[in-house]
Short mmCIF file of C-alpha atoms in Angstrom, two decimals:
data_model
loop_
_atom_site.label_atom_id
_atom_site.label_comp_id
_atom_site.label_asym_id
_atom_site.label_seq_id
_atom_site.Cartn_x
_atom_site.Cartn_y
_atom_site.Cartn_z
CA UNK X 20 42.84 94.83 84.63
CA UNK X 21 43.35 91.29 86.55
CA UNK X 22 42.02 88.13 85.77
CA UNK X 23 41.88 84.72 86.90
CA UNK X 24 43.13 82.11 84.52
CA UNK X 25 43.43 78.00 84.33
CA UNK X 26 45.46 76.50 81.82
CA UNK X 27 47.61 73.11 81.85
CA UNK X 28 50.84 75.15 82.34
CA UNK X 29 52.57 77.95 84.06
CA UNK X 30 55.90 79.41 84.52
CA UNK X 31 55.73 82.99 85.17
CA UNK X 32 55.73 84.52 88.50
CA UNK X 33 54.67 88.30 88.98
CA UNK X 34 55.80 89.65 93.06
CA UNK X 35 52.88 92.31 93.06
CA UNK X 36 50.23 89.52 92.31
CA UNK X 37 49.43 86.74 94.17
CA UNK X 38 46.45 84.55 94.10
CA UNK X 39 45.44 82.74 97.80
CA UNK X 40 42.16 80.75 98.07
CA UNK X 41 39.67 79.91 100.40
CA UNK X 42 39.63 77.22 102.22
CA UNK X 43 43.68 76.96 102.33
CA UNK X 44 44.16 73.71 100.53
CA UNK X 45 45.01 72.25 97.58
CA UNK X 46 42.00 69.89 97.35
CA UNK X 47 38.55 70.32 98.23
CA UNK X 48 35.78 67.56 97.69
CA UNK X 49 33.01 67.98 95.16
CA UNK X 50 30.44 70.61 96.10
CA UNK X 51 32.50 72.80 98.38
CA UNK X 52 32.33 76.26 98.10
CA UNK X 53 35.98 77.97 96.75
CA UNK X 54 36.62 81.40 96.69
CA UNK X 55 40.20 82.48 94.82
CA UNK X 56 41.24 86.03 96.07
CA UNK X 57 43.18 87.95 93.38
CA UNK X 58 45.44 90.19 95.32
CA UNK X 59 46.88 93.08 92.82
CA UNK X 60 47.90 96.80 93.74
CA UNK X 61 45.60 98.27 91.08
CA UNK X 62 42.52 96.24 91.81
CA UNK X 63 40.41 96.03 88.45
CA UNK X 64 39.70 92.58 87.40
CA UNK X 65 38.24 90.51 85.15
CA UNK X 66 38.04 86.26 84.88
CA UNK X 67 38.58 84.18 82.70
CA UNK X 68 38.58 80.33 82.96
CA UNK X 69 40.26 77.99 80.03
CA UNK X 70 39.58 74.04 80.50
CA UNK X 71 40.46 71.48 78.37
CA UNK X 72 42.13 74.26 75.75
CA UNK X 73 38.57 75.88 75.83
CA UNK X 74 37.49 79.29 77.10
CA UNK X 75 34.66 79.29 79.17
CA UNK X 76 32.14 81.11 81.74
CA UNK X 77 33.52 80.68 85.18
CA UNK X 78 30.40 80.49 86.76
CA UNK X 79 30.99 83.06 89.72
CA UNK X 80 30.61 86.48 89.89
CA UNK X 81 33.70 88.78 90.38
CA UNK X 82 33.31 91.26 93.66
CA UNK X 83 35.58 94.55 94.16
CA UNK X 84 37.68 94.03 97.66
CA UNK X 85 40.02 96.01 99.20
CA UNK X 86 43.10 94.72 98.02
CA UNK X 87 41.99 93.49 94.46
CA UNK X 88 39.05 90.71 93.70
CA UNK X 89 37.37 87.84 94.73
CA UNK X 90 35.51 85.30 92.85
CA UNK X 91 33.51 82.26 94.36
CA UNK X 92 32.33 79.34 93.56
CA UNK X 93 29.74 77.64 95.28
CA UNK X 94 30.02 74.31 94.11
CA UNK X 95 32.94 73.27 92.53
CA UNK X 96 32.86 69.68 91.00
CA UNK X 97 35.93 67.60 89.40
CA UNK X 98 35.88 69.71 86.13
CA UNK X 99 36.83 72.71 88.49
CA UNK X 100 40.30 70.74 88.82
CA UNK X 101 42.94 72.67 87.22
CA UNK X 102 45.92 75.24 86.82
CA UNK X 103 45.35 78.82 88.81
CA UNK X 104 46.40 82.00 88.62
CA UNK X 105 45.64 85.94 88.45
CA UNK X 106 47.06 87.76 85.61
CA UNK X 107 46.68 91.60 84.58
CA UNK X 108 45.95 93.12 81.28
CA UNK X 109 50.18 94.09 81.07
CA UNK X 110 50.91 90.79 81.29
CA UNK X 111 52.00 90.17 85.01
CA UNK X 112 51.21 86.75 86.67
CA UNK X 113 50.62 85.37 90.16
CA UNK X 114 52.02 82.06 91.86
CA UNK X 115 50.77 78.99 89.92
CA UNK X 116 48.08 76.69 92.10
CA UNK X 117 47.12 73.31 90.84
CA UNK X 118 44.02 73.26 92.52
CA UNK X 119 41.96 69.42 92.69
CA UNK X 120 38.59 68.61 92.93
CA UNK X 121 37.16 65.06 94.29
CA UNK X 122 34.23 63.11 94.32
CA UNK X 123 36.29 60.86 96.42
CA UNK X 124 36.26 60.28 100.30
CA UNK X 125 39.20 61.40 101.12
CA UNK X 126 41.57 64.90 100.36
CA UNK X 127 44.75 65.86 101.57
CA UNK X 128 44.87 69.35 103.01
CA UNK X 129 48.23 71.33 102.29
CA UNK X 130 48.62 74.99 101.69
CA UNK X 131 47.72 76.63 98.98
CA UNK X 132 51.05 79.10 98.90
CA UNK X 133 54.37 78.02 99.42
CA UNK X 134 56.06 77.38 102.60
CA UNK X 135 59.27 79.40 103.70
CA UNK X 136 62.24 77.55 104.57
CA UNK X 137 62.37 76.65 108.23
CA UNK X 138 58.57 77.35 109.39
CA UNK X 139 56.61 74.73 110.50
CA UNK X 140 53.81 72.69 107.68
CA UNK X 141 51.21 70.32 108.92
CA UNK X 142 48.95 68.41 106.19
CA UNK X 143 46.12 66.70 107.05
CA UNK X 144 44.64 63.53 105.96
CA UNK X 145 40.57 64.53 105.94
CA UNK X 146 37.82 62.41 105.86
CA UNK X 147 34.76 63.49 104.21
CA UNK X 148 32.72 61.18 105.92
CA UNK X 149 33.79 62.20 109.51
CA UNK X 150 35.53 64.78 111.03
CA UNK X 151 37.35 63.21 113.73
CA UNK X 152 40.93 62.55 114.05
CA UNK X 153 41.79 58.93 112.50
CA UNK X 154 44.82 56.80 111.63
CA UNK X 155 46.63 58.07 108.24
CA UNK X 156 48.94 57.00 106.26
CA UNK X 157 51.64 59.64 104.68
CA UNK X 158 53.50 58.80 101.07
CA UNK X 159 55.88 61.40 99.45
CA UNK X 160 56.49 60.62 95.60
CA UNK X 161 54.75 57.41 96.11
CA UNK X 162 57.10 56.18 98.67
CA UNK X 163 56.05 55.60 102.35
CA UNK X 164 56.66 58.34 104.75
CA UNK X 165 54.81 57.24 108.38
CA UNK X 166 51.10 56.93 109.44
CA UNK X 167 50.07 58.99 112.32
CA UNK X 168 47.13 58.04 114.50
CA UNK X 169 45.88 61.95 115.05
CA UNK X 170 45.98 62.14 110.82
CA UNK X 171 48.19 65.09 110.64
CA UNK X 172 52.06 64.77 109.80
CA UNK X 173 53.97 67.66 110.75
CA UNK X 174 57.21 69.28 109.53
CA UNK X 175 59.02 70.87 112.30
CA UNK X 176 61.33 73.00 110.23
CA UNK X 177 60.74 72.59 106.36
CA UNK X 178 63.26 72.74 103.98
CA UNK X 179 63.72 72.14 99.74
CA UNK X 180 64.88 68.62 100.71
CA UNK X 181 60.74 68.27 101.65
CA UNK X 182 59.44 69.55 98.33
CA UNK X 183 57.45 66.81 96.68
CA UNK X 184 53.67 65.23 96.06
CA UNK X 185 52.21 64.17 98.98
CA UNK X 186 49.18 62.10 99.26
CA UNK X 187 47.39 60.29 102.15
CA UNK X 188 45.11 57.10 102.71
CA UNK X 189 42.98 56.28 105.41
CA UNK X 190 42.23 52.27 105.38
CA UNK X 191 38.69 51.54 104.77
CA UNK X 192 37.68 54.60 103.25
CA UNK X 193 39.53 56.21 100.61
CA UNK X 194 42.98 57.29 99.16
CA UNK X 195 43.81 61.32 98.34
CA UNK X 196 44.94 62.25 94.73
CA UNK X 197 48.42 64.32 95.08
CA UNK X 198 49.32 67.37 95.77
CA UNK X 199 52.57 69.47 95.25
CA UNK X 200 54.03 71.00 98.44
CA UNK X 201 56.35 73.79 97.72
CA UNK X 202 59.24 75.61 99.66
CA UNK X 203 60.10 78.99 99.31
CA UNK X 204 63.86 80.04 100.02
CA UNK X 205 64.34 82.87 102.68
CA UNK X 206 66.06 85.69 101.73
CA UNK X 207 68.92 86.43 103.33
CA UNK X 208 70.37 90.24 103.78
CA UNK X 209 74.16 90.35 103.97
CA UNK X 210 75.00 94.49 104.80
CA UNK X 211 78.41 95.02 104.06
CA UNK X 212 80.27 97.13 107.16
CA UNK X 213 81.71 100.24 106.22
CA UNK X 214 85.43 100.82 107.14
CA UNK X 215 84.44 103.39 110.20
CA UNK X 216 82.11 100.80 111.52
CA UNK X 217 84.90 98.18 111.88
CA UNK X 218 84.82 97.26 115.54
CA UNK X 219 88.65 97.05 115.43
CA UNK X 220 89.23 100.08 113.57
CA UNK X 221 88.91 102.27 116.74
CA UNK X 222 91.41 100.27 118.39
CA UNK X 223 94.27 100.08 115.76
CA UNK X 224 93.78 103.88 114.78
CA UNK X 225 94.48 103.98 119.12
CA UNK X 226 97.93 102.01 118.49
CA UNK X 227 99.07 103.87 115.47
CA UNK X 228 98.26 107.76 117.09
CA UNK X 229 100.35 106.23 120.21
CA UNK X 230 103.25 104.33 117.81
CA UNK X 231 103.51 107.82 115.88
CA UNK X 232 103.26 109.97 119.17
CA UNK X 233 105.85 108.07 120.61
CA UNK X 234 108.24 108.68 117.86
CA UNK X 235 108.11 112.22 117.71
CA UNK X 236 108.88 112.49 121.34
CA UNK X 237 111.93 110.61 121.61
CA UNK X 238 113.03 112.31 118.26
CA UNK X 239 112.36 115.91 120.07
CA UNK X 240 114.36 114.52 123.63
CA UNK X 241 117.05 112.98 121.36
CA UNK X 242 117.39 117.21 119.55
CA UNK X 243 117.47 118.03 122.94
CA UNK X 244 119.79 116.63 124.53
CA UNK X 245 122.11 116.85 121.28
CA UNK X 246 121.69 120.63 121.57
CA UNK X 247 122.51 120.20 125.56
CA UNK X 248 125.22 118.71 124.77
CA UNK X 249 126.83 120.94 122.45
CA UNK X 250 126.21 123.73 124.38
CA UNK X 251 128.15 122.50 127.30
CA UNK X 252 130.65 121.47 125.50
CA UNK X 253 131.11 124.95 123.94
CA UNK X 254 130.96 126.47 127.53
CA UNK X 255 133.81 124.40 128.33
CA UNK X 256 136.04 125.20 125.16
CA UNK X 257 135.69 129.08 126.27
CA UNK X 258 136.31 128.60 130.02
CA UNK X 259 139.96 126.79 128.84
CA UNK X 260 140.76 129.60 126.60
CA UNK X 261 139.97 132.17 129.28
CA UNK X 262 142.32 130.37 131.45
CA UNK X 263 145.22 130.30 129.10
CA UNK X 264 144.87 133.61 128.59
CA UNK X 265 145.16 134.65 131.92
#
């Protein structure tokens, strides 16, 4: 059985389950509608919410999907904010998400999951107030990255060196709270090559056939002429000794 859990901490990462929400950001502003998808081979589920150390109703209804559950909430308000995951009944957890909620102006919009090594990341600096484009500034552990006029910052090629809290401002109406971005390592497969697979193998087998080949047929002309050789010299021995006896 799976459920959805929020606590203040969380370590544990299960491959098989994975928790993704929707929208795909870390933030969302006060009375949006969130929906956390629970994605887990087996598929039964149950929530559970803890906040502040204290168990308590969700307030969404769990639904049966394809590939595990779903649970929305329709309007999630700064209390929401907290530790994610999905967790089944043996003990297996998802990916952690540290998911905020703001009655504030202004969110940043990064992914939810983490990012693999090399893709391309854009986050967003989002107004609530309008939906146009608009001059942002970028910070990265508090420090100053750039502002961008279109309000996006993009990473071309993301790597662990870019793992940190981002937030954003836009002057004259609001500052977002942080968010983590994360970077996931790709996996690289290294196949050994088997000895017959060597590309050079063929070639040197080649030399040494040829090397040995060689040898054994200047060792058989070498017998042969030694055996030529002794035979002629017998047949001259016996045509002297027929002479002398004559």
């Amino acid at each position: 059985m799976l459920k959805f859990t929020l606590l203040n901490s969380y370590t544990e990462k299960s491959d098989a389950t994975f928790l993704r929400i929707t929208p795909d950001r870390l933030q969302h502003f006060k009375f949006d509608s969130v929906a956390f998808h629970c994605v887990e081979p087996d598929g039964l589920t149950k929530l559970r919410v803890i906040r502040n150390n204290t168990e308590i109703d969700p307030g969404c209804q769990i639904q049966r999907t394809s590939t595990g559950s779903s649970c929305t909430i329709r309007r999630v308000y700064p209390a929401d904010s907290g530790q994610y995951w999905c967790e089944t009944e043996q003990g297996d957890k998802s990916n952690s998400v540290y998911v905020t909620v703001t009655a504030g102006s202004v969110i940043l919009e990064s992914p939810v999951l983490p990012v693999s090594d090399g893709k391309a990341v854009t986050l967003r600096c989002r107004s609530k107030a309008t939906s146009t484009n608009t001059l942002a500034v970028f910070y990265k552990n508090g420090h100053l990255v750039k502002s961008f006029p279109s309000g996006e910052m993009t990473i071309h090629s993301v790597s662990k060196s870019h793992e940190g809290l981002y937030k954003c401002n836009i002057s004259g109406v609001g500052e977002s709270t942080e968010s983590r971005l994360a970077v996931r390592a790709r996996t690289v497969s290294v196949t050994p090559q088997k000895p017959h697979e060597d590309p050079h193998s063929g070639d040197s087998n080649g030399r040494h056939v040829s090397i040995l080949l060689w040898i054994a047929v200047t060792i058989l002309i070498t017998a042969l002429l030694l055996v030529g050789l002794l035979n002629i010299r017998k047949h001259r021995v016996s045509v002297e000794l027929l002479v002398e006896m004559c």
